[in-house]
Short mmCIF file of C-alpha atoms in Angstrom, two decimals:
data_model
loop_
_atom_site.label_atom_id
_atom_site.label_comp_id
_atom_site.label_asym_id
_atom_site.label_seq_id
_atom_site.Cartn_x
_atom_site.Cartn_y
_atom_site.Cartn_z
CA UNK A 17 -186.72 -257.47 -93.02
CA UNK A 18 -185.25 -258.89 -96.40
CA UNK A 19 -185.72 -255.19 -97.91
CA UNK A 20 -183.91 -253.61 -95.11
CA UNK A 21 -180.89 -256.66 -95.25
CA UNK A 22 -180.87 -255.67 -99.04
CA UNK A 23 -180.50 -252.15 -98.29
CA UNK A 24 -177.82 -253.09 -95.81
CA UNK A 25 -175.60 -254.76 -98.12
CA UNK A 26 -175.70 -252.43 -101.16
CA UNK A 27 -174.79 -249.52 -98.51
CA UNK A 28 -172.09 -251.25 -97.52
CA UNK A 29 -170.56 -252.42 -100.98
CA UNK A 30 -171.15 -248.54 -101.96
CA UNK A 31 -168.63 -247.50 -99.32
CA UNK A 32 -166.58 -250.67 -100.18
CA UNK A 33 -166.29 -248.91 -103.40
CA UNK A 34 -165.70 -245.78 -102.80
CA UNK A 35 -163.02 -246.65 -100.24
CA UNK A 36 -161.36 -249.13 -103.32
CA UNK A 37 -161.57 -245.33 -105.64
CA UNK A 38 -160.36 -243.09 -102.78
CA UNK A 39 -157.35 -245.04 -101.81
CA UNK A 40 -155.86 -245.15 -105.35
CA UNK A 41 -152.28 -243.65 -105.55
CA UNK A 42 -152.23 -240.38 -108.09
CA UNK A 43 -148.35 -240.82 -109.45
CA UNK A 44 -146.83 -238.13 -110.89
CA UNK A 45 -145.74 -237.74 -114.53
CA UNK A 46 -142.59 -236.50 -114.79
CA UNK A 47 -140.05 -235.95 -117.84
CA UNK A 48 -136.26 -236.25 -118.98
CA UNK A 49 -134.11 -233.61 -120.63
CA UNK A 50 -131.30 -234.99 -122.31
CA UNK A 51 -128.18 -233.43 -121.70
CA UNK A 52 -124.32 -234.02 -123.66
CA UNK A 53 -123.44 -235.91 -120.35
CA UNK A 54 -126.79 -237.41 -118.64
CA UNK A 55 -130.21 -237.84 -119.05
CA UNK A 56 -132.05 -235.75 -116.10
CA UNK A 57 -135.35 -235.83 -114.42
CA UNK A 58 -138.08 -232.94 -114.18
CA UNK A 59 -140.64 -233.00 -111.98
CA UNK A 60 -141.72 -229.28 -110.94
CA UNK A 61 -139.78 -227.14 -110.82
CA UNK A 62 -136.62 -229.55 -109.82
CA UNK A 63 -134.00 -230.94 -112.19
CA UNK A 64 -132.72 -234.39 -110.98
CA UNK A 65 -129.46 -236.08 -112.40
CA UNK A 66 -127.90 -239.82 -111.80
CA UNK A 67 -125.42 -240.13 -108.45
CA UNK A 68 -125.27 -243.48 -108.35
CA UNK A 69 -126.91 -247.18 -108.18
CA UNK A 70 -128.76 -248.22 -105.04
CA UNK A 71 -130.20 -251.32 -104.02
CA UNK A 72 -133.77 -251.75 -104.17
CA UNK A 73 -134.25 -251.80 -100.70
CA UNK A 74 -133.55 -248.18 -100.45
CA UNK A 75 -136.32 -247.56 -102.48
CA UNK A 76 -139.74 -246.25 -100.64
CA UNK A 77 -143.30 -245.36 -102.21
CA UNK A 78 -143.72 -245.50 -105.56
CA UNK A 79 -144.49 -241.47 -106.66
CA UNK A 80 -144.61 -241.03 -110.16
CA UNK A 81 -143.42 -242.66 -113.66
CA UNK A 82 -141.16 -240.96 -116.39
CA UNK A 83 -142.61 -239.74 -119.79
CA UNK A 84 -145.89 -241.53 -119.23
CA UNK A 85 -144.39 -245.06 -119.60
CA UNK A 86 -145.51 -247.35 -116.59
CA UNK A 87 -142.22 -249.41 -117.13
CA UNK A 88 -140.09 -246.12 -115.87
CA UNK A 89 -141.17 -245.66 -112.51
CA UNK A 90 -139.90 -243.08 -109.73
CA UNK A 91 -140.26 -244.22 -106.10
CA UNK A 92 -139.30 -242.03 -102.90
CA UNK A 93 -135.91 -242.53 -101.30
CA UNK A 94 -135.97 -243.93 -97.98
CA UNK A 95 -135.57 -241.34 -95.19
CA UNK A 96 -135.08 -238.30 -97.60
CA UNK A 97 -137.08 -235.65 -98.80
CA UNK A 98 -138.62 -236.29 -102.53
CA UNK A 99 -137.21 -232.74 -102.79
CA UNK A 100 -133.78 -233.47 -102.52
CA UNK A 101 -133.67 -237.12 -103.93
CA UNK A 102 -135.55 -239.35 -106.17
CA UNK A 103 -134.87 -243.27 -106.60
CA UNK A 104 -135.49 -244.15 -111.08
CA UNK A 105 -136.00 -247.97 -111.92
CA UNK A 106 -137.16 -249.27 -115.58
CA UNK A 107 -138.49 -252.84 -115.22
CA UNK A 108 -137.87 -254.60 -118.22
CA UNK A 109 -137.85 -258.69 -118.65
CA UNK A 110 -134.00 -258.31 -118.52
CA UNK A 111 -133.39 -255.78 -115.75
CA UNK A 112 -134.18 -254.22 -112.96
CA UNK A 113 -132.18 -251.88 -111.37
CA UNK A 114 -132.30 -248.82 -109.57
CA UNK A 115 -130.40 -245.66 -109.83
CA UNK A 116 -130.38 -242.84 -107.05
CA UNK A 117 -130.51 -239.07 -108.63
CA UNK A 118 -130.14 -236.37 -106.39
CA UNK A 119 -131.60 -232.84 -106.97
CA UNK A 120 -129.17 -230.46 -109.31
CA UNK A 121 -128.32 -227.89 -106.54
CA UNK A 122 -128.31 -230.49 -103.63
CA UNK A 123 -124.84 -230.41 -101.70
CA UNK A 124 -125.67 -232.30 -98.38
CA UNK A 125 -125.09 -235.85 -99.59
CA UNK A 126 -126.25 -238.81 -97.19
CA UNK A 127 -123.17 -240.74 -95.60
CA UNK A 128 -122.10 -243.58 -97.40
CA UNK A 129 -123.07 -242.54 -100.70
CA UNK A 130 -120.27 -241.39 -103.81
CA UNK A 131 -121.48 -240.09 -107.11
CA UNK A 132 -120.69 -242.06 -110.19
CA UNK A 133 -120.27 -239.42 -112.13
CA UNK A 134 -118.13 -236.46 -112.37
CA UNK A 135 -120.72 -233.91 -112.75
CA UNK A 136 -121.67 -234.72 -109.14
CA UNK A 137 -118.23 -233.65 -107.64
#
């Protein structure tokens, strides 16, 4: 009976295990290309530049980080395609703030929202 109990409980932390590995997030490692005018996002095939700051409610899932530095993180948008719009926030012991960048060649902008920058318009 005490063998079988044993058994029991190592099966059972096995799968506790494996469930702990299999449920870890995979982000993304994306990149910047600096520009005369902004600093843009690539991820793919997609170029993303800066529209404007957003609070960080807006922000969803965390999906990737920026130049392999964990402070740089990229989290979904909330209620928009990853496609079409990214959310960028750098955590630092000063700041933390989040800026919106939309896809290069998106033109269907969500209501509510005006570009900060010139580029955009």
């Amino acid at each position: 009976m005490k063998k079988k109990l044993y058994c029991i409980i190592c099966l059972y932390g096995l799968i506790s295990i494996m469930l702990c590995a299999c449920g870890k997030q995979e982000l993304a490692n994306m990149t910047t290309e600096v520009t005369d005018y902004y600093a843009s996002i690539i991820w793919k095939d997609k170029t993303y530049v800066p529209y404007c700051a957003i609070s960080e409610k807006n922000r969803g899932k965390q999906i990737g980080i920026v130049d392999d530095d964990e402070d740089n993180r990229i989290y979904e948008y909330k209620g928009y395609s990853s496609d079409e719009w990214i959310v960028n926030s750098y955590i630092s012991g000063l700041m933390d703030g989040s800026m919106l960048y939309k896809e290069i060649n998106v033109s269907d902008i969500p209501d509510g929202l005006e570009s900060e920058y010139e580029w955009n318009n």
